[in-house]
Amino acid sequence: MVQPRPIRDLPDELISQIAAGEVVERPASVVRELIDNALDAGASHIVIRLMAGGVRLISVEDDGAGIAAEDLPRALRRHATSKIASLNDLEHVLTMGFRGEALAAVASIADVTLTSRTAGMTHGQRLEARSGEISPAARAPGTTMEVRELFYATPARRKFLKSDATELAHCMEAVRRHALARPHVAFTVWSEGRLLHQWRACTLEQRLRDMLGEEFVSGSREVDATIGPLRIQGRVGIPTLSRAKADLQYTYVNDRPVKDRLIAHGVRAAYDDVLHGNRQPAYVLFVSIAPERVDVNVHPAKVEVRFRDSREVHQALHRAVEAALATSMPPLLPPVLPPFLPPTAHLNAVEPPRSPTISPQRLSLTPDHPPPAAAPHQPMAARSVIPMSPMQQATLLYAREEPVAPLPVEKPTLGRALAQLAGLYILAENDHGLIVVDMHAAHERIVYERLKTAFQSGHAPLPSQPLLIPAGFAATPTEMACAETESETLQQLGLDIAAIGPGRLAVRASPAALSQADPVALARSVLRDLIAHESSQHIQRAHDELLAGMACHGAIRAHRHLTLPEMDALLRDMETTLRADQCNHGRPTWRQLSLKELDGLFMRGR
């Protein structure tokens, strides 16, 4: 039998050490907290010095407002802060720090020295955390925090740290996350007395280029949308910039770096149509929202937040990112040819919708036909490929019996078609050089977007199909509550789910377009999404997969020979189709070879 123990108050130092276990996971946690304080002080230049990956020394020096001499003794006390004074301040907090416990927690497990000076002081003051002694110090206006021998007071925690190189990498990531959100602030990082990185104050685009590379900037699209109470800005990488790991994903809420599953899910959902498999998108996104609509006081390290209306945030992010990816084609010139409606009916089996309602006959897909035999008078681009000698090829290349119109001075984005290569690619010329188009992938995207427009033209609930026998299944209390509270959302998705007894639900109707799907598995998946994210893309994804399969069967087949007008018409359609530079599986549909690149291949100008 367990004997009762007396309840006693814990010593202040032990309380701070327990708090340190929540706040200070590794040296990078201290770096993040000290940079937070420097930014709150209005610093324009922050210098970070590290030794042994931050274990031996972390020094953060800023040129901010500093700490007044009379406030210095309170700076390292538990729950002492200048950021908030009331509950109303906490609910409207916009500063990076606010609790007043981080410095006290760090001081309980390390040797901490604080040196600071305000603009009105004649000299700085130094505070030794261990002894509480304050002495004069030479210091320009600003603050320097030195943290030495991290975890010396809790040696067991030190055993859980990784190598110095690994800890240094985590510290650098903490600096990078802050520096991306504050391009107007200069950051300098020293390690073992050597300059490691230096980022000068600049524009956001230049900071992104300096920190993430030119490849990210050139391979990403700008996001700038105001949706409801949210302002969403930043850049999202195109699908071909995707990565195997989620190591290039930076999200900020009111300039606070966060790792939020709701935000990550909303952004990833926007890529469902263009990024398949386990590939991870790359992005830097800044979410601005009224402080009273987000709670930043839900995690000891302040890396997680909670939104008042999480569904609103999820949908806004989804829409903003999806719109940015949909307009990934470069700025377009006015089309000079009509939309892609070639004379061969089998070439474009699915026409663009002319009204919200489309008959089944309009959506039927004509089976693929073999290419017609090339007539002798057809241009070279439309002839069947036959073995020829180099001399014959050179002769036939210019043996055109029909005149070719001269190219305009300024060509459309994807240029004018020149020829077809191996029955797979279209070669075109624009103002920048040579365009190579994967014709099947490009036409597949065009057909797919037309199908989606046809089926999504209205905002009515998805058509549902009653089940002959309702499909019952055992449900958790959370699923039971979700089915009741989200019944209207489920109806919009074409699902009719009702309780049939204690702990049991039944699917009475499911989306007509997914009649072959297991209704119970579908219902469980949707309920799981609604519980976790208060929104579900499961049915939309399944619906889009059906349309993508239809589009694949309706698109131009490989080795089908096209005439030049047909090729030009396809290029013009690409220029007016959303997401036309990515196929339905995330692959690029076209590539640009500049004149400079072509000159390099042939060593021109050398």
XYZ file of C-alpha atoms in Angstrom, residues 76-564:
489
model
C 15.713 37.238 -14.792
C 12.921 36.682 -12.282
C 10.150 34.174 -12.951
C 7.037 35.646 -14.584
C 8.508 39.143 -14.809
C 7.794 40.752 -18.176
C 7.274 44.119 -19.821
C 5.057 42.660 -22.574
C 1.717 42.164 -20.787
C -0.010 43.442 -17.657
C -3.572 42.114 -17.985
C -5.668 39.373 -19.587
C -6.662 41.819 -22.321
C -2.971 42.320 -23.156
C -2.526 38.540 -23.358
C -5.472 38.177 -25.748
C -4.057 40.892 -28.035
C -0.355 40.103 -27.759
C 1.743 40.805 -30.851
C 5.208 40.537 -29.285
C 7.314 37.428 -29.741
C 7.740 36.866 -26.005
C 5.244 37.605 -23.230
C 5.338 35.028 -20.406
C 8.477 36.200 -18.625
C 9.598 32.670 -17.745
C 12.156 31.800 -20.443
C 15.095 33.802 -19.070
C 14.468 32.574 -15.527
C 14.302 28.981 -16.756
C 17.549 29.324 -18.732
C 19.281 30.986 -15.778
C 18.377 27.980 -13.593
C 20.284 25.506 -15.787
C 23.150 27.631 -17.165
C 25.538 30.418 -16.273
C 23.810 33.584 -17.548
C 25.138 37.134 -17.818
C 22.957 40.040 -18.940
C 24.507 43.327 -20.082
C 22.282 46.170 -21.219
C 22.134 49.902 -21.742
C 19.369 52.259 -22.811
C 19.896 55.396 -24.897
C 19.557 57.585 -21.798
C 22.193 55.747 -19.726
C 25.814 56.912 -19.576
C 27.141 53.338 -19.437
C 25.865 49.788 -19.432
C 25.054 47.528 -16.474
C 25.980 43.845 -16.152
C 23.880 41.373 -14.142
C 25.334 38.019 -13.021
C 22.430 35.590 -12.706
C 24.117 33.254 -10.205
C 25.042 35.896 -7.671
C 22.583 38.633 -8.585
C 25.489 41.100 -8.602
C 25.163 44.203 -10.801
C 28.268 46.055 -12.004
C 29.072 48.806 -14.541
C 30.013 47.671 -18.049
C 31.044 49.225 -21.343
C 28.203 48.759 -23.796
C 26.596 50.669 -26.645
C 22.786 51.001 -26.399
C 21.257 47.553 -26.639
C 21.461 44.210 -24.837
C 23.841 41.247 -24.739
C 22.742 37.897 -23.293
C 25.483 35.324 -22.637
C 24.516 31.758 -21.767
C 27.459 29.527 -20.841
C 27.620 25.815 -20.059
C 24.031 24.967 -20.883
C 22.553 22.210 -18.664
C 25.493 22.327 -16.237
C 22.961 22.342 -13.388
C 21.048 19.401 -14.907
C 23.806 17.142 -16.305
C 21.338 14.347 -17.119
C 19.704 16.571 -19.766
C 23.073 17.147 -21.391
C 23.385 13.458 -22.220
C 20.408 13.738 -24.571
C 22.079 16.308 -26.820
C 23.494 15.309 -30.191
C 26.885 16.152 -31.676
C 28.092 19.760 -31.777
C 27.558 19.830 -35.559
C 23.955 18.661 -35.183
C 23.182 21.167 -32.437
C 24.791 23.934 -34.513
C 22.524 23.003 -37.451
C 19.455 23.298 -35.194
C 20.659 26.694 -33.946
C 21.118 27.875 -37.532
C 17.613 26.720 -38.403
C 16.240 28.747 -35.477
C 18.071 31.843 -36.756
C 16.904 31.194 -40.308
C 13.249 30.978 -39.297
C 13.455 34.374 -37.613
C 15.532 35.999 -40.341
C 13.082 35.013 -43.094
C 10.272 36.904 -41.350
C 12.394 39.999 -40.608
C 14.246 41.003 -43.786
C 14.641 44.551 -42.431
C 16.813 43.181 -39.592
C 20.440 42.204 -40.192
C 21.678 38.904 -38.728
C 25.291 37.827 -38.178
C 26.241 34.366 -36.905
C 29.664 33.411 -35.543
C 30.713 29.868 -34.604
C 33.965 29.052 -32.813
C 35.163 32.589 -33.568
C 34.568 32.245 -37.325
C 31.968 34.124 -39.337
C 29.405 31.535 -40.363
C 26.625 33.573 -42.005
C 25.753 37.217 -42.490
C 22.483 38.541 -43.840
C 22.170 42.279 -44.332
C 18.886 44.175 -44.133
C 17.102 43.915 -47.485
C 13.773 43.190 -49.162
C 11.864 39.976 -48.526
C 12.595 38.664 -52.028
C 16.307 39.263 -51.577
C 16.244 37.595 -48.147
C 14.526 34.572 -49.668
C 17.124 34.483 -52.425
C 20.001 34.802 -49.945
C 18.713 32.142 -47.552
C 16.833 29.639 -49.720
C 18.607 30.098 -53.031
C 17.771 31.303 -56.508
C 16.221 27.936 -57.345
C 13.442 28.471 -54.802
C 12.695 32.047 -55.879
C 12.611 31.209 -59.591
C 10.713 27.961 -58.997
C 8.009 29.430 -56.760
C 4.934 31.574 -57.220
C 3.872 34.623 -55.227
C 0.909 34.418 -52.854
C -0.878 37.599 -51.850
C -4.518 37.122 -50.930
C -6.976 38.605 -48.458
C -9.662 36.068 -47.599
C -12.042 36.999 -44.818
C -10.056 38.166 -41.792
C -6.807 36.656 -43.095
C -4.025 38.166 -45.193
C -1.826 35.440 -46.712
C 1.471 36.361 -48.360
C 4.654 34.600 -49.372
C 5.799 32.171 -52.017
C 4.858 28.563 -52.827
C 7.048 26.239 -54.851
C 5.793 24.719 -58.076
C 5.312 20.924 -57.965
C 8.639 20.216 -59.702
C 10.349 21.932 -56.745
C 8.906 19.362 -54.321
C 11.174 17.521 -51.921
C 11.372 14.140 -50.228
C 11.194 15.757 -46.766
C 9.239 18.682 -45.337
C 12.446 20.612 -44.690
C 11.629 23.694 -46.743
C 8.311 24.683 -45.231
C 8.198 27.944 -43.282
C 4.940 29.282 -41.868
C 4.396 32.413 -39.794
C 1.392 33.759 -37.935
C 1.704 37.502 -37.312
C 5.436 37.134 -38.028
C 5.771 34.409 -35.380
C 7.414 31.206 -36.724
C 5.090 28.281 -36.009
C 4.761 24.607 -36.832
C 1.046 24.086 -37.128
C -0.572 20.921 -38.460
C -3.721 22.773 -39.516
C -1.719 25.167 -41.689
C 0.422 22.353 -43.109
C -2.684 20.315 -43.980
C -4.398 23.259 -45.657
C -1.358 24.006 -47.808
C -0.778 20.338 -48.707
C -4.432 19.999 -49.724
C -3.896 22.728 -52.318
C -1.232 20.519 -53.929
C -3.424 17.408 -54.148
C -4.243 18.132 -57.769
C -0.633 18.516 -58.918
C 1.567 16.673 -56.395
C 1.133 12.959 -55.866
C 2.793 10.422 -53.623
C 4.834 11.376 -50.586
C 6.554 14.388 -52.122
C 6.516 17.505 -49.945
C 5.942 21.049 -51.259
C 8.290 23.951 -50.508
C 6.833 27.239 -49.313
C 7.248 30.332 -47.158
C 3.892 31.725 -46.001
C 2.978 34.642 -43.750
C -0.504 34.652 -42.219
C -1.723 37.952 -40.757
C -4.777 37.780 -38.529
C -6.252 39.871 -35.732
C -4.511 38.816 -32.495
C -7.810 38.152 -30.720
C -8.612 35.464 -33.332
C -5.539 33.365 -32.507
C -4.233 32.022 -29.200
C -0.419 31.946 -29.021
C -0.385 30.815 -25.381
C -0.892 27.079 -26.009
C 2.693 25.765 -26.122
C 5.591 26.360 -23.703
C 7.974 27.125 -26.570
C 5.319 29.164 -28.444
C 5.769 27.146 -31.663
C 2.096 26.162 -31.888
C -1.013 28.314 -32.058
C -4.752 27.766 -31.898
C -7.212 29.617 -34.133
C -10.682 30.668 -33.068
C -12.075 29.424 -36.400
C -9.717 26.746 -37.665
C -11.941 25.817 -40.608
C -11.840 29.404 -41.837
C -8.035 29.409 -41.716
C -7.746 26.002 -43.371
C -9.999 26.935 -46.269
C -8.371 30.340 -46.734
C -4.909 28.797 -46.999
C -6.195 26.135 -49.362
C -7.804 28.693 -51.655
C -4.869 31.131 -51.613
C -2.235 28.508 -52.399
C -4.409 26.747 -54.984
C -4.996 30.079 -56.770
C -1.256 30.813 -56.811
C -0.467 27.404 -58.286
C -3.271 27.751 -60.821
C -1.709 30.926 -62.256
C 1.777 29.503 -62.578
C 1.990 30.212 -66.318
C 4.064 33.326 -67.096
C 2.142 36.518 -68.006
C 0.113 35.834 -71.126
C -0.259 37.760 -74.349
C -3.660 37.959 -76.022
C -4.367 34.715 -77.889
C -4.125 35.059 -81.650
C -5.885 31.809 -82.474
C -9.304 30.493 -81.397
C -9.537 28.001 -78.513
C -8.300 24.497 -79.245
C -11.044 22.889 -81.303
C -9.221 20.939 -84.038
C -11.214 19.567 -86.942
C -10.415 15.971 -86.010
C -13.131 15.063 -83.515
C -11.100 12.278 -81.902
C -8.328 14.741 -81.073
C -10.377 16.674 -78.535
C -13.032 14.299 -77.293
C -14.101 16.488 -74.382
C -15.162 19.978 -75.349
C -15.167 22.930 -72.958
C -18.469 23.315 -71.126
C -20.916 25.807 -72.604
C -23.389 25.680 -69.706
C -23.459 24.388 -66.141
C -25.350 21.276 -67.264
C -23.610 18.908 -69.655
C -25.272 15.935 -71.199
C -23.753 12.451 -70.869
C -23.192 12.426 -74.631
C -21.006 15.554 -74.370
C -18.862 13.854 -71.720
C -18.495 10.536 -73.519
C -14.948 9.757 -74.509
C -14.312 8.553 -78.052
C -11.881 5.603 -78.240
C -8.472 6.330 -79.623
C -8.209 6.118 -83.438
C -5.113 5.231 -85.392
C -3.499 8.251 -87.036
C -4.550 8.821 -90.620
C -2.023 8.141 -93.318
C -0.024 11.222 -94.216
C -0.825 12.637 -97.636
C 2.107 13.569 -99.895
C 1.206 17.268 -99.771
C 1.184 17.460 -95.952
C 3.915 19.500 -94.254
C 6.858 17.708 -92.734
C 5.517 18.104 -89.184
C 2.447 15.977 -90.003
C 4.156 13.177 -91.984
C 4.867 9.703 -90.698
C 8.426 9.194 -89.548
C 10.285 6.883 -91.951
C 13.984 5.983 -92.100
C 15.841 8.509 -94.242
C 19.415 9.274 -95.050
C 20.856 12.551 -93.695
C 20.699 14.035 -97.210
C 17.052 13.067 -97.647
C 16.178 14.543 -94.270
C 17.949 17.814 -95.080
C 16.143 18.015 -98.423
C 12.680 17.206 -97.103
C 13.064 19.594 -94.196
C 12.608 22.554 -96.510
C 10.410 20.862 -99.097
C 7.175 22.500 -97.989
C 4.485 22.834 -100.605
C 2.378 25.267 -98.581
C 3.595 28.719 -97.539
C 4.397 29.378 -93.901
C 3.228 32.701 -92.484
C 6.034 34.849 -91.081
C 6.338 34.895 -87.287
C 5.055 38.077 -85.632
C 7.507 40.415 -83.974
C 6.159 39.551 -80.495
C 5.119 35.929 -80.096
C 2.694 34.450 -77.538
C 4.118 32.951 -74.357
C 4.425 29.459 -75.801
C 5.252 30.740 -79.277
C 4.460 29.252 -82.669
C 4.665 25.547 -83.432
C 7.562 24.470 -85.629
C 7.370 20.676 -85.719
C 6.490 17.486 -83.914
C 9.273 15.304 -82.510
C 9.012 11.503 -82.250
C 5.237 11.734 -82.008
C 5.642 12.886 -78.399
C 6.773 16.486 -78.311
C 5.842 19.762 -79.938
C 8.685 22.127 -80.779
C 7.780 25.815 -80.789
C 9.596 29.145 -81.009
C 8.927 32.160 -78.801
C 10.761 35.401 -78.060
C 13.120 33.663 -75.642
C 14.113 30.646 -77.706
C 12.821 27.088 -78.055
C 9.780 25.582 -76.314
C 9.430 21.799 -75.925
C 5.920 20.580 -75.034
C 4.856 17.110 -73.909
C 1.680 17.074 -75.961
C -0.109 14.218 -74.147
C 0.595 15.645 -70.688
C -0.440 19.144 -71.765
C -3.684 18.058 -73.391
C -4.485 15.808 -70.425
C -4.342 18.843 -68.126
C -6.548 20.875 -70.515
C -9.211 18.155 -70.667
C -9.033 17.608 -66.916
C -9.564 21.296 -66.107
C -12.531 21.411 -68.500
C -14.095 18.413 -66.799
C -13.598 19.948 -63.360
C -15.145 23.214 -64.512
C -18.142 21.322 -65.864
C -18.722 19.364 -62.666
C -17.922 22.195 -60.268
C -19.774 24.984 -62.068
C -22.469 25.016 -59.408
C -22.188 25.158 -55.628
C -25.048 22.777 -54.973
C -24.425 19.635 -52.887
C -22.759 16.768 -54.708
C -25.367 14.399 -56.182
C -25.895 11.494 -53.800
C -27.177 7.976 -54.355
C -29.240 6.226 -51.641
C -27.943 2.829 -50.628
C -30.300 -0.096 -51.023
C -29.198 -1.346 -47.595
C -27.694 1.224 -45.215
C -24.122 0.343 -44.287
C -23.751 0.332 -40.515
C -20.511 0.445 -38.553
C -19.245 0.869 -35.020
C -18.263 4.447 -34.235
C -16.310 6.155 -31.497
C -17.986 8.850 -29.350
C -15.987 11.471 -31.252
C -17.258 10.133 -34.599
C -20.817 10.060 -33.275
C -20.587 13.685 -32.187
C -18.968 14.738 -35.472
C -21.688 13.049 -37.563
C -24.325 14.992 -35.621
C -22.673 18.411 -35.554
C -21.354 18.251 -39.118
C -24.470 16.814 -40.741
C -24.851 19.828 -43.042
C -21.240 19.533 -44.212
C -21.713 15.821 -44.850
C -24.841 16.549 -46.912
C -22.851 19.001 -49.037
C -20.371 16.184 -49.708
C -23.152 13.831 -50.791
C -23.053 11.730 -47.608
C -26.026 10.887 -45.417
C -24.772 9.486 -42.106
C -27.085 8.952 -39.147
C -26.951 7.302 -35.741
C -28.792 3.975 -35.534
C -28.018 3.115 -31.933
C -25.500 3.593 -29.151
C -22.034 3.661 -30.684
C -23.245 2.864 -34.208
C -23.620 4.953 -37.369
C -25.080 4.067 -40.747
C -24.323 5.408 -44.207
C -27.677 5.836 -45.957
C -26.395 7.642 -49.085
C -23.009 8.284 -50.678
C -21.804 10.445 -53.601
C -23.149 9.168 -56.902
C -19.782 9.715 -58.605
C -18.181 7.336 -56.087
C -20.734 4.567 -56.281
C -18.011 1.916 -56.487
C -16.266 3.088 -53.314
C -16.726 1.328 -49.962
C -19.279 3.586 -48.199
C -18.044 2.723 -44.695
C -14.377 3.381 -45.531
C -15.388 6.616 -47.255
C -17.476 7.763 -44.276
C -14.719 6.941 -41.786
C -12.150 8.858 -43.822
C -14.347 11.943 -44.113
C -15.211 11.896 -40.411
C -11.527 11.536 -39.554
C -10.705 14.599 -41.659
C -13.521 16.622 -40.109
C -12.390 15.726 -36.594
C -8.726 16.519 -37.243
C -9.009 19.550 -39.523
C -12.694 20.582 -39.469
C -12.706 20.111 -43.249
C -12.398 17.189 -45.623
C -10.881 16.965 -49.057
C -11.262 13.190 -49.247
C -14.334 13.129 -51.479
C -12.975 15.944 -53.639
C -9.711 14.038 -54.093
C -11.531 10.842 -55.022
C -13.806 12.795 -57.369
C -10.821 14.485 -59.013
C -9.092 11.128 -59.457
C -12.093 9.921 -61.448
C -11.985 13.018 -63.647
C -8.217 12.674 -64.042
C -8.690 9.125 -65.305
C -11.307 10.325 -67.780
C -8.990 13.115 -68.923
C -6.123 10.691 -69.449
C -8.264 8.544 -71.741
C -9.549 11.601 -73.602
C -6.185 13.262 -74.158
C -4.039 13.084 -77.263
C -2.197 9.780 -77.468
C 1.488 9.481 -78.104
C 2.554 9.098 -81.744
C -0.568 10.796 -83.014
C 0.589 13.193 -85.699
C -0.755 16.727 -85.569
C -0.808 19.473 -88.144
C 0.805 22.806 -87.421
